[in-house]
Amino acid sequence: MSLLEVQNLRVTFDTETGPVQAVRGVSFSLGRERLGIVGESGSGKTMTGRSVLRLIRPPGRIAADRMVFDGQDLMRASERDMRALRGKRIGMVMQDPKYSLNPVMTVGEQLTEGLRRRDRIRGAEARAKAVAALEAVQIRDPDRVMAAYPHELSGGMGQRVMIAMMLIPEPDLLIADEPTSALDVTVQAEVLSILDALVRDRGMGLIFISHDLRLVGRFCDRVLVMFKGRVVEELEARRLTEARHPYTRGLLNCLPRIGGPREPLPGLDRSGDWAKEGAA
Amino acid sequence: MGLIEIENLSVTFRAKGREVRAVEGVSLTVGERESYGLVGESGSGKSTILRAICGMAPVTGGQIRIGGEALRMPRGPGFSRRVQMVFQDPYASLHPRHTIDRTLSEPLAIHRIGGSDAKVVKALTDVGLPASFRFRYPHQLSGGQRQRVAIARALMLEPSILLLDEPTSALDASVQAEVLNLLTRLREERGLTFLMVSHDLAVIDHMCDRVLVMQHGRAVEELARDDLAAARMTTAYARSLFEASADRMLDPAKAP
Ligand SMILES: Nc1ncnc2c1ncn2[C@@H]1O[C@H](COP(=O)(O)OP(=O)(O)OP(=O)(O)O)[C@@H](O)[C@H]1O
Ligand SMILES: Nc1ncnc2c1ncn2[C@@H]1O[C@H](COP(=O)(O)OP(=O)(O)OP(=O)(O)O)[C@@H](O)[C@H]1O
Ligand SMILES: [Mg+2]
Ligand SMILES: [Mg+2]
């Protein structure tokens, strides 16, 4: 049985200029694996991820034929049930980590808050767990970072704090929205290997949202390619470079390469039928 | 002589009695019309260097000169017409309660520059956003859309120096290509000078003439573009970054 099943998910925002359909009928299922979601900016990746946690603020609305996590119907769950799932069984690393962290609480307070509230672990034990989580994500001086406020962190440090915070409760499902976009390649490799180990050894399910096609291609098991709120292609990650859809092919084609020519990068040709409104 | 000269720069933050030496004795020179890259470890002081140029970091040693003149504190209005920065964190740099229109027209108003309406529409078009986005607020945009607004804003005053902190890490491949092409075109047309941070060595290779590799607050190694592509680095750290970027090398089969 799959860990998460989503059928015909739609997210709509009612704005002054009419409804904006951010997600238009997305379906997928996730086992204990690494599922990548790629696709252009504004295609609905974040909204898809947030929908699973029902974290869409009004005027946004979620509708789905089915959204089930480990046997629990997420569309029917009460707000209270959702609160119990969030951060505990389902974690989400937000795309804007520094914005998502609490600006007036130290990193240490934020990392240990869940432990105190949920697991009634406090004091030295909570602190030790938090420090270990920071060390795992390659933070050089965890003691200083524990005492720091979010604005005192670099972009990539904020991202790693957010990842550490989500991993402490050992979730069954982690939704990671651009979790490594601010990390240098060597630290990124370490963070990915932590995520990988959680999937392999603990059977966590991972939804990995990223713009980095090459990263998704080598790290994930499967990939969904989104365009204008729809999944236009689903394929095995290691076959990403063999993608058929003109949109996916176009995306791969726009990437710069080390040692590549200095001419303008090819753009995405949007004249094809696939790019027309309503096309799937 | 370089347009941007940084000599022996040190930046030390003090928080709760602790000292954080974010930058220690870094020197670099960026020539006029040059594009210069900063890469390196997360937390190594790259953003801090850009912020120091803007007068937004506690400089504890060294000098920063632009066009041969040491910068004054505070930087003053002339500085912002000449130097603009695109921040790493677009959410934090856009005012949450200001519409995109206000965000983009404000710099013009401050500097008493007219024709704001047309300029705002042009700026949005340049970064590939529909003009209707003027009336949205930052929270109504996706991450990549916010980043493009931040780039558009930096271009409003037509500066000659752009400090770009991870300008495309939140963008998908196609928008990244558009933004990089736009930046390159502007650099050619307006003779701009770039100092740019990126974690993606392919982006750095595509955009920069030279690159400085940083680790732990210090400059590790400076490389010319050709030396980067040919793996002619001398330090182990620079090599480890290069080797971890194997997935973005030019496919040898497709090389010209
Ligand atoms: N509050 C809102 N009101 C109206 N439209 C919104 C609102 N929030 C998001 N949108 C729109 O929903 C669409 C999907 O947004 P989403 O954040 O899911 O994109 P994304 O695929 O994550 O993009 P990115 O890669 O740039 O982060 C975007 O076009 C965005 O402009
Ligand atoms: N306001 C501040 N107060 C205290 N320390 C700070 C402050 N701003 C930055 N630092 C520290 O300075 C160091 C360098 O940060 P900086 O943001 O320059 O790194 P970076 O190289 O840009 O990293 P990244 O690639 O992760 O963005 C970090 O250790 C950070 O915690
Ligand atoms: Mg997003
Ligand atoms: Mg930075």
XYZ file of C-alpha atoms and ligand atoms in Angstrom:
600
model
C 0.000 0.000 0.000
C 1.267 3.452 -0.763
C 2.108 5.979 1.898
C 0.399 8.874 0.179
C -2.187 8.902 -2.539
C -3.386 12.036 -4.253
C -6.087 12.039 -6.901
C -7.203 15.024 -8.927
C -5.883 17.694 -6.602
C -6.913 21.236 -7.435
C -5.884 24.501 -5.757
C -7.678 27.697 -6.681
C -7.114 31.260 -5.496
C -9.966 33.708 -5.776
C -8.409 37.035 -6.633
C -9.851 40.399 -7.592
C -9.093 39.626 -11.216
C -10.816 36.238 -11.086
C -9.807 32.739 -10.005
C -6.177 31.644 -10.387
C -5.891 27.880 -10.797
C -2.535 27.060 -9.287
C -2.995 23.267 -9.366
C -5.326 21.681 -11.934
C -5.900 18.013 -11.294
C -2.647 16.527 -10.031
C -2.585 12.809 -9.219
C 0.258 10.717 -7.882
C 1.046 8.098 -5.323
C 4.112 7.825 -3.174
C 5.688 4.801 -1.570
C 8.719 4.727 0.634
C 10.784 6.332 -2.098
C 12.200 9.591 -3.403
C 9.742 11.341 -5.658
C 11.008 14.446 -7.423
C 8.764 17.265 -8.600
C 10.250 19.584 -11.191
C 8.705 22.180 -13.449
C 8.816 25.829 -14.194
C 8.439 28.624 -11.735
C 4.769 29.097 -10.874
C 3.741 25.646 -12.127
C 2.230 24.680 -8.776
C 4.942 22.604 -7.124
C 4.842 24.409 -3.778
C 1.059 24.499 -3.717
C 0.956 20.749 -4.378
C 3.312 20.152 -1.455
C 1.469 22.484 0.880
C -1.872 20.928 -0.013
C -0.796 17.619 1.458
C -0.486 19.402 4.808
C -3.578 21.479 4.040
C -1.462 24.584 4.459
C -3.145 26.757 1.857
C -4.262 30.084 3.227
C -7.510 31.709 2.132
C -8.450 32.880 -0.468
C -6.881 29.621 -1.644
C -9.082 26.518 -1.791
C -8.131 22.852 -2.022
C -10.250 20.189 -3.686
C -9.357 16.574 -4.404
C -11.149 13.349 -5.249
C -8.868 11.560 -2.845
C -5.954 12.488 -0.619
C -4.976 9.718 1.755
C -1.916 9.482 3.971
C -1.228 6.099 5.545
C -4.916 5.213 5.598
C -6.033 8.601 6.878
C -8.290 10.721 4.683
C -6.638 14.137 4.650
C -9.608 15.837 3.033
C -11.888 14.793 5.893
C -9.414 15.101 8.754
C -10.224 17.756 11.339
C -7.921 20.721 11.812
C -6.885 19.067 15.056
C -5.923 15.859 13.310
C -3.941 17.867 10.792
C -2.053 19.662 13.539
C -1.138 16.300 15.007
C 0.261 15.169 11.649
C 2.168 18.328 10.780
C 5.745 18.394 11.879
C 5.382 14.982 13.508
C 4.411 12.394 10.914
C 4.630 14.722 7.919
C 7.369 17.340 7.808
C 7.812 20.103 5.284
C 10.991 22.008 4.526
C 9.740 25.340 3.224
C 11.142 27.020 0.158
C 11.900 30.264 2.046
C 13.475 28.886 5.204
C 14.446 32.161 6.765
C 10.935 33.451 6.286
C 9.444 30.297 7.721
C 11.566 30.297 10.858
C 10.411 32.414 13.772
C 12.483 35.626 13.682
C 12.260 36.321 17.407
C 13.208 32.859 18.673
C 16.722 31.472 18.705
C 17.510 28.472 16.561
C 17.974 26.401 19.709
C 14.535 27.310 21.051
C 12.952 26.422 17.733
C 14.770 23.124 17.403
C 13.875 21.985 20.908
C 10.316 23.333 20.954
C 8.814 20.259 19.325
C 10.803 17.944 21.543
C 9.545 19.726 24.614
C 5.930 19.979 23.523
C 5.462 16.703 21.748
C 7.908 14.303 23.242
C 8.340 15.909 26.664
C 12.069 15.827 26.222
C 13.708 18.876 27.733
C 16.901 20.323 29.135
C 20.227 18.770 28.293
C 18.693 15.854 26.432
C 16.698 18.089 24.070
C 19.721 20.269 23.549
C 21.933 17.318 22.736
C 19.459 16.087 20.143
C 19.273 19.514 18.551
C 23.043 19.885 18.416
C 23.368 16.437 16.882
C 20.819 17.378 14.216
C 22.808 20.525 13.362
C 26.031 18.558 13.168
C 24.374 16.064 10.865
C 23.594 18.838 8.381
C 27.245 19.988 8.508
C 26.827 23.124 10.623
C 30.364 24.038 11.643
C 29.716 25.638 15.025
C 26.447 24.258 16.393
C 26.773 25.972 19.776
C 26.902 29.404 18.215
C 24.078 28.575 15.804
C 21.876 27.275 18.671
C 22.089 30.738 20.259
C 21.628 32.629 16.981
C 18.472 34.209 15.566
C 17.478 33.405 11.981
C 18.747 36.754 10.630
C 22.213 35.872 11.892
C 22.437 32.847 9.605
C 23.603 32.614 6.023
C 21.106 31.478 3.385
C 22.357 27.921 3.349
C 22.595 27.753 7.140
C 18.915 28.752 7.386
C 18.072 25.995 4.965
C 20.013 23.429 6.972
C 18.415 24.538 10.254
C 15.019 24.028 8.657
C 16.015 20.548 7.482
C 17.367 19.666 10.933
C 14.145 20.855 12.518
C 12.024 18.664 10.247
C 14.190 15.596 10.746
C 14.264 15.617 14.562
C 10.733 14.155 14.911
C 11.581 11.390 12.419
C 8.622 11.912 10.070
C 7.178 9.183 7.860
C 6.806 11.628 5.016
C 9.033 14.588 4.270
C 8.062 17.215 1.743
C 11.204 19.164 0.911
C 10.645 22.299 -1.170
C 13.944 23.340 -2.746
C 15.782 22.094 0.345
C 19.295 22.413 -1.012
C 19.100 25.377 -3.393
C 21.312 27.535 -1.150
C 23.932 24.883 -0.400
C 27.325 24.458 -1.965
C 27.782 21.169 -3.771
C 29.788 19.413 -1.102
C 27.452 20.287 1.784
C 24.547 19.469 -0.511
C 25.951 15.993 -1.064
C 26.054 15.413 2.711
C 22.490 16.579 3.203
C 21.269 14.392 0.366
C 22.954 11.376 1.847
C 21.099 11.958 5.126
C 17.788 12.099 3.284
C 18.751 9.058 1.285
C 19.551 7.076 4.424
C 16.176 7.965 5.934
C 14.377 6.639 2.884
C 16.499 3.506 2.677
C 16.842 2.614 6.338
C 13.687 4.004 7.908
C 11.354 3.785 4.946
C 10.514 7.465 4.944
C 8.690 8.803 1.896
C 10.268 11.864 0.324
C 8.770 14.450 -1.987
C 11.696 16.432 -3.338
C 10.710 19.654 -5.083
C 13.537 21.212 -7.037
C 14.460 23.286 -10.055
C 17.698 21.460 -10.403
C 16.963 18.834 -13.044
C 20.398 17.281 -12.903
C 20.195 16.940 -9.141
C 16.739 15.355 -9.291
C 17.911 13.060 -12.079
C 20.664 11.562 -9.999
C 19.041 11.686 -6.565
C 15.388 10.680 -6.970
C 13.678 7.442 -7.959
C 10.802 8.937 -9.914
C 10.015 12.405 -11.233
C 6.828 14.305 -11.918
C 7.195 17.155 -14.380
C 4.697 19.953 -13.786
C 3.576 22.664 -16.133
C 0.822 25.193 -15.449
C -0.676 23.262 -12.577
C -0.613 19.861 -14.287
C 1.667 16.853 -14.335
C 2.737 16.626 -17.971
C 5.137 13.735 -17.637
C 6.103 11.114 -15.085
C 9.253 9.095 -15.490
C 12.054 7.229 -13.812
C 14.562 9.753 -12.537
C 17.576 8.142 -14.130
C 15.815 8.385 -17.469
C 15.207 12.109 -17.069
C 17.645 12.942 -19.842
C 15.614 10.685 -22.127
C 12.397 12.594 -21.401
C 9.954 12.695 -24.313
C 7.760 15.631 -23.500
C 8.860 18.723 -25.429
C 8.571 20.794 -22.263
C 10.904 18.552 -20.260
C 13.289 18.328 -23.208
C 13.179 22.111 -23.527
C 14.024 22.573 -19.852
C 17.012 20.243 -20.089
C 18.202 22.110 -23.118
C 18.345 25.526 -21.390
C 20.967 24.525 -18.847
C 24.437 26.060 -18.925
C 27.395 23.680 -18.776
C 30.888 23.995 -17.383
C 33.094 24.652 -20.387
C 30.068 25.346 -22.574
C 29.957 28.130 -25.142
C 29.432 31.728 -24.061
C 26.555 32.348 -26.422
C 23.030 33.054 -25.180
C 21.436 29.983 -23.619
C 18.681 28.399 -25.659
C 15.270 29.488 -24.424
C 12.211 27.308 -24.110
C 10.168 27.182 -27.293
C 6.614 27.707 -26.126
C 5.010 27.719 -29.529
C 4.074 24.020 -29.424
C 0.546 22.757 -28.752
C 1.599 21.466 -25.371
C 2.061 25.033 -24.111
C -1.450 26.170 -24.973
C -3.831 26.865 -22.139
C -5.697 23.748 -21.113
C -3.308 21.368 -22.867
C -2.235 18.404 -20.796
C 42.832 49.789 -11.863
C 39.742 47.910 -10.846
C 36.283 49.364 -10.594
C 35.624 47.480 -7.365
C 38.669 47.036 -5.152
C 38.454 45.099 -1.947
C 41.605 45.000 0.083
C 42.144 42.832 3.093
C 38.496 43.007 4.118
C 37.458 41.672 7.497
C 33.937 41.545 8.870
C 33.220 40.497 12.427
C 29.731 40.181 13.886
C 29.277 40.414 17.611
C 26.292 38.653 19.073
C 25.831 37.962 22.788
C 29.504 38.348 23.550
C 30.465 35.932 20.785
C 32.489 37.003 17.819
C 31.696 35.648 14.396
C 34.518 36.275 11.975
C 32.481 36.085 8.814
C 35.178 37.461 6.489
C 38.903 37.430 7.229
C 41.374 39.345 5.117
C 39.769 38.887 1.711
C 41.067 40.868 -1.267
C 39.664 40.984 -4.764
C 39.511 43.367 -7.693
C 36.775 43.531 -10.282
C 37.568 45.401 -13.482
C 35.124 47.668 -15.247
C 32.679 45.582 -17.326
C 34.018 42.431 -15.778
C 31.840 39.687 -14.339
C 33.377 38.220 -11.211
C 32.093 35.180 -9.351
C 32.121 34.137 -5.698
C 31.631 30.479 -4.866
C 32.288 28.370 -1.833
C 31.085 26.786 1.307
C 27.717 27.723 2.745
C 28.417 30.242 5.522
C 31.834 31.199 4.178
C 31.093 34.923 3.951
C 30.006 35.430 0.333
C 26.810 37.340 1.085
C 28.631 39.259 3.787
C 31.127 40.602 1.241
C 28.292 41.905 -0.940
C 26.576 43.412 2.061
C 29.808 45.050 3.183
C 30.034 46.820 -0.165
C 26.541 48.182 0.457
C 27.492 49.369 3.931
C 25.351 46.743 5.599
C 27.928 44.707 7.500
C 30.257 45.534 10.391
C 33.579 45.984 8.602
C 36.417 45.590 11.099
C 39.364 45.876 8.769
C 40.493 46.616 5.246
C 39.170 48.866 2.535
C 36.537 48.905 -0.162
C 36.987 51.327 -3.072
C 34.755 51.935 -6.029
C 36.266 53.814 -8.976
C 39.341 54.474 -6.844
C 37.433 56.189 -4.027
C 36.999 54.771 -0.569
C 33.314 54.379 0.265
C 31.765 56.650 2.870
C 29.388 55.738 5.644
C 26.471 56.004 5.204
C 26.541 55.206 1.510
C 24.187 57.992 0.329
C 21.860 58.304 -2.671
C 24.598 58.491 -5.302
C 25.701 55.003 -4.294
C 22.339 53.391 -4.944
C 22.173 54.849 -8.431
C 25.491 53.292 -9.144
C 25.385 50.021 -7.224
C 22.377 47.755 -6.742
C 22.133 44.423 -5.020
C 19.849 41.458 -5.614
C 19.517 39.669 -2.295
C 19.722 35.938 -1.779
C 16.430 35.838 0.051
C 13.801 37.546 -2.103
C 11.079 37.197 0.519
C 13.035 39.153 3.060
C 13.971 41.866 0.573
C 10.460 42.626 -0.719
C 8.124 44.596 1.516
C 5.222 42.229 2.298
C 2.564 44.956 2.322
C 3.669 46.751 -0.824
C 2.324 45.787 -4.213
C 4.863 44.863 -6.868
C 4.014 48.165 -8.533
C 5.009 50.114 -5.445
C 8.137 48.029 -4.923
C 9.301 48.804 -8.439
C 8.285 52.463 -8.623
C 9.586 53.474 -5.193
C 13.258 53.768 -6.170
C 12.212 56.035 -9.053
C 10.136 58.209 -6.730
C 12.975 58.519 -4.223
C 15.325 59.671 -6.937
C 12.652 61.867 -8.569
C 12.751 60.031 -11.861
C 9.651 60.303 -14.051
C 7.949 57.918 -16.457
C 7.437 55.379 -13.721
C 4.406 53.662 -15.279
C 6.088 52.635 -18.496
C 9.306 51.752 -16.690
C 7.536 49.374 -14.316
C 5.850 47.544 -17.172
C 9.124 47.347 -19.088
C 10.982 46.019 -16.037
C 8.412 43.272 -15.513
C 8.507 42.309 -19.185
C 12.295 42.211 -19.113
C 12.248 39.553 -16.409
C 9.482 37.590 -18.090
C 6.531 38.486 -15.881
C 3.108 39.643 -17.123
C 2.290 43.314 -16.544
C -0.790 42.276 -14.562
C 1.515 41.150 -11.738
C 1.937 44.824 -10.811
C -1.076 44.646 -8.602
C -0.046 41.556 -6.694
C 1.645 41.320 -3.310
C 4.764 39.205 -2.716
C 2.827 36.412 -0.985
C 0.731 35.995 -4.130
C 3.779 35.018 -6.152
C 5.757 31.809 -6.382
C 9.363 31.755 -5.173
C 10.820 32.232 -8.628
C 8.387 35.010 -9.471
C 9.465 36.897 -6.341
C 13.107 36.508 -7.323
C 12.378 38.018 -10.722
C 10.690 41.005 -9.068
C 13.828 41.488 -6.977
C 15.952 41.501 -10.129
C 13.572 43.913 -11.838
C 13.801 46.252 -8.875
C 17.586 46.280 -8.925
C 17.479 47.320 -12.569
C 15.031 50.229 -12.076
C 17.736 52.826 -11.374
C 19.949 51.601 -14.216
C 22.990 51.021 -11.996
C 26.438 50.351 -13.451
C 27.366 47.743 -10.855
C 25.160 44.804 -9.939
C 25.837 42.686 -6.873
C 23.963 39.452 -7.467
C 23.511 36.981 -4.615
C 22.331 33.644 -6.016
C 20.185 35.435 -8.581
C 18.870 32.287 -10.252
C 18.925 29.565 -7.605
C 15.154 29.908 -7.136
C 14.450 29.814 -10.867
C 13.678 26.936 -13.168
C 15.962 26.167 -16.082
C 14.000 28.146 -18.640
C 13.604 31.273 -16.520
C 17.208 30.950 -15.408
C 18.246 30.949 -19.056
C 16.108 34.014 -19.712
C 17.450 35.890 -16.701
C 21.082 34.983 -17.419
C 20.628 36.022 -21.052
C 19.024 39.266 -19.906
C 21.895 39.972 -17.502
C 24.465 39.212 -20.196
C 22.681 41.440 -22.703
C 22.444 44.298 -20.204
C 26.089 43.917 -19.381
C 26.996 44.246 -23.045
C 24.562 47.078 -23.801
C 25.105 49.156 -20.688
C 28.647 48.148 -19.860
C 27.644 46.763 -16.464
C 29.986 45.205 -13.955
C 28.849 42.134 -12.008
C 29.942 40.641 -8.724
C 27.912 37.495 -8.398
C 27.485 34.615 -5.957
C 26.311 31.211 -7.086
C 26.597 27.625 -5.956
C 26.174 26.373 -9.482
C 29.565 26.167 -11.151
C 27.878 25.913 -14.552
C 26.201 29.281 -13.952
C 29.497 30.769 -12.785
C 31.315 29.334 -15.770
C 28.696 30.733 -18.121
C 28.604 34.194 -16.576
C 31.963 34.996 -15.003
C 35.427 35.845 -16.276
C 37.061 35.032 -12.966
C 35.941 33.390 -9.786
C 37.063 33.433 -6.168
C 36.606 30.253 -4.147
C 35.875 30.852 -0.460
C 35.858 28.662 2.594
C 35.317 29.576 6.219
C 35.645 33.350 5.802
C 38.775 33.218 3.697
C 39.692 33.349 0.046
C 41.010 29.962 -0.981
C 41.848 30.398 -4.631
C 41.124 32.672 -7.580
C 40.538 31.044 -10.941
C 40.150 32.376 -14.449
C 37.259 30.894 -16.371
C 39.449 28.694 -18.555
C 41.241 27.299 -15.546
C 37.952 26.396 -13.915
C 36.684 24.565 -16.985
C 40.010 22.786 -17.452
C 40.172 21.774 -13.781
C 43.417 23.685 -13.258
C 42.820 24.420 -9.599
C 45.559 24.064 -7.047
C 43.714 23.716 -3.750
C 41.960 20.614 -2.532
C 38.830 22.552 -1.602
C 38.359 24.112 -5.031
C 38.902 20.699 -6.564
C 36.289 19.104 -4.313
C 33.717 21.674 -5.472
C 34.623 20.970 -9.056
C 34.435 17.226 -8.660
C 31.073 17.406 -6.917
C 29.805 19.295 -9.985
C 30.524 16.477 -12.420
C 26.876 16.405 -13.484
C 27.160 19.842 -15.040
C 30.235 19.452 -17.201
C 29.839 19.888 -20.917
C 29.020 16.487 -22.370
C 32.276 15.548 -24.129
C 30.305 13.884 -26.923
C 28.556 17.159 -27.693
C 31.604 19.426 -27.416
C 32.190 21.624 -30.472
N -2.247 34.011 -2.845
C -2.203 33.827 -4.172
N -3.034 34.476 -4.991
C -3.006 34.279 -6.321
N -2.142 33.463 -6.944
C -1.285 32.783 -6.187
C -1.257 32.931 -4.767
N -0.271 32.141 -4.278
C 0.281 31.535 -5.350
N -0.321 31.913 -6.496
C 0.015 31.457 -7.851
O -0.046 30.047 -7.892
C 0.859 29.543 -8.865
C 1.596 28.330 -8.319
O 2.465 28.758 -7.274
P 3.541 27.801 -6.611
O 4.109 28.570 -5.458
O 2.975 26.467 -6.326
O 4.626 27.675 -7.778
P 5.963 26.827 -7.807
O 5.819 25.774 -8.855
O 6.331 26.394 -6.451
O 6.991 27.916 -8.361
P 8.484 28.288 -7.883
O 9.339 27.245 -8.499
O 8.723 29.617 -8.529
O 8.512 28.314 -6.412
C 1.776 30.706 -9.239
O 1.519 31.126 -10.556
C 1.445 31.787 -8.232
O 1.553 33.071 -8.803
N 23.809 39.577 11.407
C 24.653 38.586 11.718
N 24.985 38.347 13.005
C 25.832 37.352 13.325
N 26.401 36.522 12.432
C 26.106 36.707 11.143
C 25.212 37.735 10.702
N 25.113 37.671 9.363
C 25.897 36.639 8.970
N 26.510 36.053 10.031
C 27.428 34.909 9.990
O 28.463 35.191 9.072
C 28.875 33.999 8.399
C 28.899 34.229 6.910
O 27.569 34.405 6.440
P 27.227 34.704 4.918
O 25.759 34.955 4.848
O 28.128 35.726 4.382
O 27.576 33.284 4.226
P 27.448 32.828 2.716
O 28.802 32.491 2.226
O 26.650 33.808 1.951
O 26.654 31.453 2.870
P 25.415 30.829 2.026
O 26.045 30.262 0.811
O 24.901 29.758 2.939
O 24.435 31.911 1.776
C 27.930 32.907 8.865
O 28.562 32.133 9.832
C 26.761 33.659 9.483
O 26.167 32.938 10.541
Mg 7.738 27.040 -5.097
Mg 24.723 33.785 1.192
